[in-house]
Tab-separated table of C-alpha atoms and ligand atoms in Angstrom:
chain	number	residue	atom	x	y	z
F	1	MET	CA	-57.496	-6.874	51.903
F	2	ASP	CA	-60.011	-5.914	49.223
F	3	MET	CA	-59.306	-3.381	46.460
F	4	LYS	CA	-61.071	-0.496	48.015
F	5	LYS	CA	-59.028	-0.908	51.289
F	6	LEU	CA	-55.903	-1.088	49.336
F	7	LEU	CA	-56.534	2.111	47.513
F	8	PHE	CA	-57.594	3.789	50.849
F	9	VAL	CA	-54.294	2.668	52.534
F	10	GLY	CA	-52.299	3.739	49.515
F	11	PHE	CA	-53.979	7.188	49.438
F	12	GLY	CA	-53.385	7.582	53.129
F	13	CYS	CA	-49.675	6.805	52.674
F	14	LEU	CA	-49.424	9.542	50.093
F	15	LEU	CA	-50.808	12.059	52.602
F	16	LEU	CA	-48.398	10.981	55.320
F	17	SER	CA	-45.007	12.339	54.637
F	18	GLY	CA	-43.349	9.479	56.595
F	19	CYS	CA	-44.535	6.937	53.949
F	20	ALA	CA	-43.025	8.802	51.034
F	21	SER	CA	-39.492	8.419	52.495
F	22	LYS	CA	-39.954	4.675	52.537
F	23	VAL	CA	-40.118	4.456	48.764
F	24	PRO	CA	-36.748	2.881	47.921
F	25	GLU	CA	-34.416	5.246	45.963
F	26	THR	CA	-32.609	3.985	42.868
F	27	PRO	CA	-29.050	3.508	44.019
F	28	VAL	CA	-26.369	5.628	42.390
F	29	THR	CA	-24.155	3.399	40.385
F	30	LEU	CA	-21.085	3.952	38.299
F	31	LYS	CA	-23.018	4.136	35.026
F	32	SER	CA	-25.595	6.499	36.413
F	33	ALA	CA	-23.015	8.799	38.050
F	34	LEU	CA	-20.896	8.908	34.882
F	35	ALA	CA	-23.804	8.901	32.401
F	36	ASP	CA	-23.200	12.425	31.065
F	37	LYS	CA	-19.468	12.085	31.107
F	38	PHE	CA	-18.204	8.906	29.406
F	39	TYR	CA	-19.176	5.250	29.002
F	40	ILE	CA	-17.902	3.038	31.836
F	41	GLY	CA	-17.195	-0.349	30.363
F	42	THR	CA	-15.864	-3.787	31.217
F	43	ALA	CA	-14.366	-6.659	29.386
F	44	LEU	CA	-16.570	-9.743	29.380
F	45	ASN	CA	-15.429	-13.343	29.648
F	46	GLN	CA	-17.224	-16.434	28.414
F	47	ALA	CA	-18.782	-17.218	31.844
F	48	GLN	CA	-20.462	-13.781	31.713
F	49	PHE	CA	-21.927	-13.651	28.169
F	50	SER	CA	-22.906	-17.249	28.231
F	51	GLY	CA	-25.016	-16.618	31.417
F	52	ARG	CA	-23.051	-18.769	33.880
F	53	ASP	CA	-21.523	-16.123	36.138
F	54	THR	CA	-24.824	-14.759	37.529
F	55	GLU	CA	-23.220	-12.530	40.106
F	56	GLY	CA	-20.844	-11.020	37.496
F	57	ILE	CA	-23.860	-10.431	35.279
F	58	ARG	CA	-25.652	-8.660	38.128
F	59	VAL	CA	-22.738	-6.237	38.595
F	60	ILE	CA	-22.398	-5.715	34.773
F	61	ARG	CA	-26.100	-4.819	34.526
F	62	GLU	CA	-26.055	-2.562	37.487
F	63	GLN	CA	-22.866	-0.727	36.978
F	64	PHE	CA	-21.572	-0.712	33.428
F	65	SER	CA	-22.689	0.933	30.230
F	66	ALA	CA	-20.234	-0.614	27.741
F	67	VAL	CA	-18.687	-3.986	27.008
F	68	VAL	CA	-15.775	-5.410	25.023
F	69	PRO	CA	-14.855	-9.143	24.624
F	70	GLU	CA	-11.774	-10.138	26.594
F	71	ASN	CA	-10.859	-13.003	24.271
F	72	CYS	CA	-13.696	-14.367	22.047
F	73	MET	CA	-13.163	-12.127	19.052
F	74	LYS	CA	-9.467	-12.669	18.680
F	75	SER	CA	-8.534	-14.274	15.394
F	76	GLU	CA	-7.372	-17.561	17.007
F	77	VAL	CA	-10.863	-18.075	18.429
F	78	ILE	CA	-13.042	-16.598	15.766
F	79	HIS	CA	-11.116	-17.813	12.633
F	80	PRO	CA	-9.476	-21.099	13.494
F	81	GLU	CA	-9.003	-22.314	9.972
F	82	GLU	CA	-8.747	-20.287	6.654
F	83	ASP	CA	-12.194	-21.475	5.461
F	84	ARG	CA	-13.818	-21.743	8.877
F	85	TYR	CA	-15.010	-19.092	11.240
F	86	ASP	CA	-16.397	-19.858	14.665
F	87	PHE	CA	-18.906	-17.242	15.754
F	88	THR	CA	-20.393	-19.124	18.593
F	89	GLN	CA	-18.942	-17.084	21.447
F	90	ALA	CA	-18.848	-13.817	19.591
F	91	ASP	CA	-22.558	-14.021	18.734
F	92	GLN	CA	-23.350	-14.756	22.421
F	93	PHE	CA	-21.275	-11.796	23.443
F	94	VAL	CA	-23.040	-9.389	21.055
F	95	ALA	CA	-26.466	-10.723	22.009
F	96	PHE	CA	-25.565	-10.158	25.653
F	97	GLY	CA	-24.510	-6.564	24.956
F	98	GLU	CA	-27.702	-5.848	23.045
F	99	ALA	CA	-30.023	-7.514	25.545
F	100	ASN	CA	-28.517	-5.283	28.199
F	101	ASP	CA	-28.388	-2.084	26.250
F	102	LEU	CA	-24.634	-1.740	26.362
F	103	PHE	CA	-22.333	0.081	24.035
F	104	ILE	CA	-20.477	-2.718	22.207
F	105	THR	CA	-16.800	-2.503	21.094
F	106	GLY	CA	-15.080	-5.283	19.102
F	107	HIS	CA	-11.596	-6.371	20.094
F	108	CYS	CA	-9.608	-6.876	18.030
F	109	LEU	CA	-9.144	-7.286	14.252
F	110	VAL	CA	-5.393	-7.178	13.687
F	111	TRP	CA	-2.958	-8.149	16.512
F	112	HIS	CA	0.280	-10.033	16.395
F	113	SER	CA	-0.768	-12.264	19.356
F	114	GLN	CA	-3.393	-15.004	19.613
F	115	THR	CA	-3.363	-15.569	15.885
F	116	PRO	CA	-4.444	-18.982	14.356
F	117	PRO	CA	-1.508	-21.200	13.141
F	118	TRP	CA	-2.550	-21.049	9.448
F	119	LEU	CA	-2.567	-17.267	9.104
F	120	PHE	CA	0.951	-16.569	7.959
F	121	VAL	CA	1.966	-19.794	6.244
F	122	ASP	CA	0.797	-21.782	3.078
F	123	ALA	CA	-0.174	-25.507	3.139
F	124	LYS	CA	3.444	-26.467	3.078
F	125	GLY	CA	4.311	-24.274	6.023
F	126	LYS	CA	6.079	-21.731	3.942
F	127	GLU	CA	5.623	-18.074	4.844
F	128	VAL	CA	2.952	-16.495	2.576
F	129	SER	CA	3.608	-13.492	0.270
F	130	LYS	CA	2.588	-9.944	0.879
F	131	GLU	CA	-0.273	-10.187	-1.462
F	132	VAL	CA	-1.679	-13.388	0.186
F	133	LEU	CA	-1.428	-11.911	3.633
F	134	ILE	CA	-3.210	-8.785	2.557
F	135	GLU	CA	-5.996	-10.902	0.902
F	136	ARG	CA	-6.244	-13.006	4.208
F	137	MET	CA	-6.334	-9.865	6.355
F	138	LYS	CA	-9.007	-8.289	4.155
F	139	ALA	CA	-11.172	-11.537	4.204
F	140	HIS	CA	-10.922	-11.715	8.019
F	141	ILE	CA	-11.793	-8.062	8.602
F	142	THR	CA	-14.497	-7.985	6.001
F	143	THR	CA	-16.215	-11.214	7.270
F	144	VAL	CA	-16.088	-10.248	10.926
F	145	VAL	CA	-16.926	-6.620	10.665
F	146	SER	CA	-19.863	-7.246	8.197
F	147	ARG	CA	-21.350	-9.868	10.426
F	148	TYR	CA	-21.844	-7.364	13.200
F	149	LYS	CA	-22.485	-4.352	11.077
F	150	GLY	CA	-24.596	-1.760	12.891
F	151	ARG	CA	-24.426	-3.834	16.071
F	152	ILE	CA	-20.791	-3.414	17.091
F	153	LYS	CA	-20.323	0.304	17.298
F	154	GLY	CA	-16.514	0.550	17.429
F	155	TRP	CA	-13.574	-1.670	16.629
F	156	ASP	CA	-10.045	-1.968	17.854
F	157	VAL	CA	-8.813	-2.321	14.349
F	158	VAL	CA	-5.129	-2.608	15.041
F	159	ASN	CA	-3.728	-3.533	18.498
F	160	GLU	CA	-0.225	-3.009	19.847
F	161	ALA	CA	1.702	-2.386	16.655
F	162	ILE	CA	4.076	0.306	18.001
F	163	LEU	CA	6.887	-0.403	20.455
F	164	ASP	CA	7.801	1.667	23.423
F	165	ASP	CA	10.446	3.581	21.544
F	166	GLY	CA	7.975	4.512	18.809
F	167	SER	CA	9.208	2.108	16.167
F	168	TYR	CA	7.050	-0.508	14.493
F	169	ARG	CA	6.741	-3.904	16.197
F	170	GLU	CA	8.460	-6.554	14.000
F	171	SER	CA	5.308	-8.624	13.881
F	172	LYS	CA	4.487	-11.029	11.025
F	173	PHE	CA	2.080	-8.440	9.672
F	174	TYR	CA	4.818	-5.871	9.625
F	175	LYS	CA	7.518	-8.193	8.295
F	176	ILE	CA	5.385	-9.525	5.442
F	177	ILE	CA	3.312	-6.584	4.492
F	178	GLY	CA	5.323	-3.573	5.765
F	179	GLU	CA	3.896	-0.603	7.640
F	180	GLU	CA	1.031	-0.373	5.105
F	181	PHE	CA	-0.789	-3.219	6.901
F	182	ILE	CA	-2.141	-0.603	9.302
F	183	PRO	CA	-3.721	1.737	6.813
F	184	LEU	CA	-5.069	-1.256	4.893
F	185	ALA	CA	-6.655	-2.710	7.979
F	186	PHE	CA	-8.423	0.681	8.675
F	187	GLN	CA	-9.556	0.798	5.000
F	188	PHE	CA	-10.975	-2.710	5.006
F	189	ALA	CA	-12.795	-2.134	8.302
F	190	HIS	CA	-14.330	1.049	7.059
F	191	GLU	CA	-15.455	-0.599	3.812
F	192	ALA	CA	-17.147	-3.284	5.771
F	193	ASP	CA	-19.092	-0.999	8.143
F	194	PRO	CA	-18.921	2.686	7.144
F	195	ASP	CA	-20.787	3.716	10.366
F	196	ALA	CA	-18.451	1.865	12.812
F	197	GLU	CA	-15.990	3.825	14.839
F	198	LEU	CA	-12.375	2.710	14.295
F	199	TYR	CA	-9.694	2.764	16.994
F	200	TYR	CA	-6.021	2.132	17.378
F	201	ASN	CA	-5.375	0.467	20.764
F	202	ASP	CA	-1.973	0.027	22.715
F	203	TYR	CA	-0.348	-0.326	26.046
F	204	SER	CA	2.487	1.675	27.788
F	205	MET	CA	1.155	4.775	26.075
F	206	ALA	CA	2.763	7.024	28.735
F	207	PHE	CA	6.164	6.452	27.256
F	208	GLU	CA	7.370	9.409	25.282
F	209	GLY	CA	8.588	7.265	22.413
F	210	LYS	CA	5.311	5.372	22.148
F	211	ARG	CA	3.340	8.596	22.396
F	212	ASN	CA	5.279	10.064	19.476
F	213	GLY	CA	5.013	6.876	17.420
F	214	VAL	CA	1.265	6.720	17.927
F	215	VAL	CA	0.886	10.445	17.153
F	216	ALA	CA	2.776	9.941	13.906
F	217	LEU	CA	0.610	6.905	13.042
F	218	VAL	CA	-2.665	8.756	13.559
F	219	LYS	CA	-1.432	11.609	11.562
F	220	SER	CA	-0.393	9.404	8.662
F	221	LEU	CA	-3.779	7.640	8.734
F	222	LYS	CA	-5.547	10.977	8.560
F	223	ALA	CA	-3.220	12.238	5.862
F	224	LYS	CA	-4.274	9.363	3.804
F	225	GLY	CA	-7.888	10.324	4.335
F	226	LEU	CA	-8.688	7.184	6.392
F	227	ARG	CA	-11.248	7.067	9.133
F	228	ILE	CA	-9.852	6.818	12.649
F	229	ASP	CA	-12.078	7.869	15.488
F	230	GLY	CA	-10.116	7.154	18.580
F	231	VAL	CA	-7.026	6.021	20.367
F	232	GLY	CA	-7.355	3.437	23.086
F	233	MET	CA	-4.904	3.839	25.924
F	234	GLN	CA	-4.689	0.560	27.643
F	235	GLY	CA	-4.646	1.045	31.380
F	236	HIS	CA	-2.571	-1.847	32.614
F	237	ILE	CA	-1.072	0.145	35.429
F	238	GLY	CA	0.840	-0.578	38.582
F	239	MET	CA	1.547	1.264	41.881
F	240	ASP	CA	4.726	2.736	40.545
F	241	TYR	CA	4.160	3.066	36.809
F	242	PRO	CA	3.348	4.987	34.831
F	243	ALA	CA	3.833	8.564	36.139
F	244	ILE	CA	0.359	10.067	35.977
F	245	GLU	CA	1.795	13.262	34.428
F	246	GLU	CA	3.233	11.300	31.594
F	247	PHE	CA	-0.066	9.468	31.086
F	248	GLU	CA	-1.766	12.921	30.960
F	249	LYS	CA	0.766	14.115	28.352
F	250	SER	CA	-0.135	11.241	26.021
F	251	LEU	CA	-3.880	11.717	26.608
F	252	LEU	CA	-3.594	15.345	25.612
F	253	ALA	CA	-1.304	14.643	22.687
F	254	PHE	CA	-3.838	12.133	21.188
F	255	ALA	CA	-6.787	14.483	21.893
F	256	GLU	CA	-4.981	17.306	20.058
F	257	LEU	CA	-5.060	15.139	16.870
F	258	GLY	CA	-8.878	15.495	16.897
F	259	VAL	CA	-9.620	11.905	17.841
F	260	ASN	CA	-11.410	10.656	20.895
F	261	VAL	CA	-9.445	9.059	23.629
F	262	MET	CA	-10.576	5.935	25.363
F	263	ILE	CA	-9.063	4.366	28.505
F	264	THR	CA	-9.156	0.731	27.640
F	265	GLU	CA	-8.163	-2.374	29.592
F	266	LEU	CA	-7.890	-0.640	32.860
F	267	ASP	CA	-6.589	-2.590	35.856
F	268	LEU	CA	-4.262	-1.658	38.715
F	269	THR	CA	-1.959	-4.423	39.965
F	270	VAL	CA	-0.803	-4.338	43.565
F	271	LEU	CA	1.740	-7.130	43.117
F	272	PRO	CA	5.491	-6.806	42.816
F	273	SER	CA	6.789	-7.055	39.270
F	274	PRO	CA	9.402	-9.831	38.683
F	275	LYS	CA	11.281	-7.719	36.211
F	276	MET	CA	12.565	-5.567	39.055
F	277	ASP	CA	13.565	-8.676	41.005
F	278	VAL	CA	15.464	-11.937	40.414
F	279	GLY	CA	15.799	-13.743	37.138
F	280	ALA	CA	13.021	-15.610	35.507
F	281	ASP	CA	14.249	-19.098	36.291
F	282	VAL	CA	13.856	-18.580	39.984
F	283	ALA	CA	10.238	-17.748	39.424
F	284	SER	CA	9.196	-21.326	39.688
F	285	THR	CA	10.660	-22.022	43.034
F	286	PHE	CA	8.391	-22.171	46.049
F	287	GLU	CA	10.256	-19.441	47.925
F	288	TYR	CA	10.167	-17.088	44.921
F	289	GLN	CA	6.429	-17.708	44.399
F	290	GLN	CA	5.712	-16.830	47.987
F	291	THR	CA	7.538	-13.557	47.984
F	292	MET	CA	6.061	-12.655	44.729
F	293	ASN	CA	2.595	-13.446	45.935
F	294	PRO	CA	2.458	-11.442	49.178
F	295	TYR	CA	-1.326	-10.918	49.591
F	296	ALA	CA	-2.788	-14.416	49.018
F	297	ASP	CA	-4.643	-14.043	52.231
F	298	GLY	CA	-5.940	-10.492	51.787
F	299	LEU	CA	-4.544	-6.978	51.409
F	300	PRO	CA	-3.133	-5.188	54.456
F	301	GLU	CA	-5.021	-1.964	55.208
F	302	ASP	CA	-2.207	0.285	54.199
F	303	VAL	CA	-1.653	-1.310	50.890
F	304	ASP	CA	-5.350	-1.266	50.226
F	305	ALA	CA	-5.470	2.438	51.013
F	306	ALA	CA	-2.573	3.215	48.749
F	307	TRP	CA	-4.208	1.197	45.933
F	308	THR	CA	-7.436	3.058	46.384
F	309	ALA	CA	-5.726	6.480	46.385
F	310	ARG	CA	-3.835	5.617	43.150
F	311	TYR	CA	-7.019	4.466	41.366
F	312	ASN	CA	-8.658	7.634	42.568
F	313	GLU	CA	-5.912	9.805	41.165
F	314	PHE	CA	-6.439	8.204	37.729
F	315	PHE	CA	-10.210	8.587	37.882
F	316	LYS	CA	-9.752	12.213	38.833
F	317	LEU	CA	-7.607	12.657	35.756
F	318	PHE	CA	-10.264	10.925	33.558
F	319	LEU	CA	-12.944	13.200	34.937
F	320	LYS	CA	-10.741	16.306	34.459
F	321	HIS	CA	-10.532	15.367	30.766
F	322	GLN	CA	-14.136	14.092	30.323
F	323	ASP	CA	-14.447	16.335	27.304
F	324	LYS	CA	-11.761	14.296	25.572
F	325	ILE	CA	-12.583	10.840	26.801
F	326	THR	CA	-15.486	8.877	25.496
F	327	ARG	CA	-15.117	5.572	27.410
F	328	VAL	CA	-13.240	4.136	30.350
F	329	THR	CA	-13.238	0.292	30.259
F	330	LEU	CA	-12.014	-1.971	33.080
F	331	TRP	CA	-10.405	-5.187	32.009
F	332	GLY	CA	-12.819	-7.336	33.871
F	333	VAL	CA	-15.618	-7.232	36.419
F	334	SER	CA	-14.305	-8.582	39.714
F	335	ASP	CA	-10.815	-9.458	41.080
F	336	GLY	CA	-11.243	-13.143	40.434
F	337	ASP	CA	-11.742	-12.501	36.742
F	338	SER	CA	-8.550	-10.614	36.197
F	339	TRP	CA	-5.728	-11.855	33.894
F	340	ARG	CA	-3.468	-10.171	36.375
F	341	ASN	CA	-3.806	-13.201	38.654
F	342	GLY	CA	-2.070	-15.247	35.998
F	343	TRP	CA	0.500	-12.892	34.520
F	344	PRO	CA	3.513	-12.550	34.530
F	345	ILE	CA	3.529	-15.333	37.123
F	346	PRO	CA	0.697	-17.772	37.166
F	347	GLY	CA	-1.311	-18.541	40.374
F	348	ARG	CA	-0.957	-15.237	42.236
F	349	THR	CA	-3.700	-13.339	44.027
F	350	ASP	CA	-4.136	-9.760	42.714
F	351	TYR	CA	-6.672	-7.125	43.429
F	352	ALA	CA	-6.714	-5.155	40.172
F	353	LEU	CA	-10.448	-4.358	39.630
F	354	LEU	CA	-13.200	-2.369	41.185
F	355	PHE	CA	-15.269	-5.268	42.573
F	356	ASP	CA	-13.833	-7.809	44.995
F	357	ARG	CA	-13.842	-11.631	44.608
F	358	ASN	CA	-17.402	-11.717	46.109
F	359	HIS	CA	-18.564	-9.061	43.555
F	360	GLN	CA	-18.895	-6.447	46.174
F	361	PRO	CA	-17.925	-2.930	45.295
F	362	LYS	CA	-14.684	-1.653	46.781
F	363	PRO	CA	-14.518	1.748	48.502
F	364	ILE	CA	-13.041	3.182	45.220
F	365	VAL	CA	-16.437	2.755	43.631
F	366	ASN	CA	-18.073	5.242	45.914
F	367	LEU	CA	-15.110	7.584	45.588
F	368	ILE	CA	-15.457	7.588	41.829
F	369	ILE	CA	-19.260	8.136	42.186
F	370	LYS	CA	-18.637	11.142	44.538
F	371	GLU	CA	-15.946	12.656	42.277
F	372	ALA	CA	-18.351	12.304	39.305
F	373	GLN	CA	-21.151	14.067	41.190
F	374	GLN	CA	-19.125	17.133	42.176
C	401	LIG	O1	-6.984	-10.691	29.282
C	401	LIG	C1	-6.619	-11.504	28.154
C	401	LIG	C2	-6.138	-12.863	28.674
C	401	LIG	O2	-7.228	-13.600	29.192
C	401	LIG	C3	-5.471	-13.658	27.533
C	401	LIG	O3	-4.955	-14.812	27.964
C	401	LIG	C4	-4.379	-12.759	26.882
C	401	LIG	C5	-3.750	-13.407	25.715
C	401	LIG	O4	-2.832	-12.665	25.087
C	401	LIG	O5	-4.963	-11.564	26.467
C	401	LIG	C6	-5.502	-10.778	27.501
C	401	LIG	O6	-5.869	-9.490	27.098
C	401	LIG	C7	-4.970	-8.696	26.365
C	401	LIG	C8	-5.658	-7.778	25.306
C	401	LIG	O7	-6.409	-8.583	24.493
C	401	LIG	C9	-4.690	-6.953	24.646
C	401	LIG	N1	-3.931	-6.141	25.549
C	401	LIG	C10	-3.293	-6.807	26.597
C	401	LIG	C11	-4.268	-7.748	27.346
C	401	LIG	C12	-3.601	-8.362	28.591
C	401	LIG	O8	-2.621	-9.308	28.151
């Protein structure tokens, strides 16, 4: 067809109303439906930010507006020896976030877990002094935060330092430095990038004791004049825990402090918890594994419906408090990615995320979109 004919057909189409309806509409996605409410984020694994998991990447680009690294910025990975950092994966992660126009959060600067073996000891294996550990913490925070200055917009500065009863976790940081390791970490992070948002992040936040402990911590940081922008409420939830009312109480208690609330690390396990069952030894027997892994061949309809309803309740709560919440981040893209398949019992089949193992949206995705559009 020559150019004139093309123009003629095109113009004719415009005149005929039937043609107009054939123009494909942009599908409504999580990120478009939630755009004026809060960021909708996901944790990224290496297969995603390195470009291998093409289906996962398609979902991330279509559906999410924010990212956080699931593992690649933890000190064990990024700082394997005192004088050696390894930014290979972290650089890829940040480049992926920028290339796809995503809000980038760093996770995490100070955490008791996944630390490199050198961090708390000297060359002879003896525990280091308070002064040495403060210097090491400062060097770590300064180097990592400065490298991504202006590119990583917010940091989980301290992760999981308060126990469920509100007391301090007896971590190496706490034992060696004392409770001032937390204000120091916030101070060092702020000095390295004065524009970055700084967060405290923890799980089981619905417990009254933890709620009070975190409230006291945020107040004490503020009283010292330190910057703290938000509290991350990890959302590793189950079918029976936490009580949504208790979760809401914590959300409100944090918001009242004048900080933003973020729902971080969201996933909803459908599997039974071994803690309520037999002892840990039995966990390795075949019979135990089978009873504790009831949905290896798929979720029965009623269980699936109950799972969807529970997720929906939580998203309704997030939407109700959209003025206080700046980000809701899923801990992974599709069910196959989730750490829940491997913890607390390895090798189980869980269904904790919003996209199934074939990267297809579950019914909950449309429910969230509908709720958001009301
Ligand atoms: O999802 C992460 C998993 O791949 C790692 O093996 C694990 C190691 O501790 O960390 C998981 O992520 C954790 C997060 O960094 C902090 N909050 C709890 C998360 C689940 O354990």
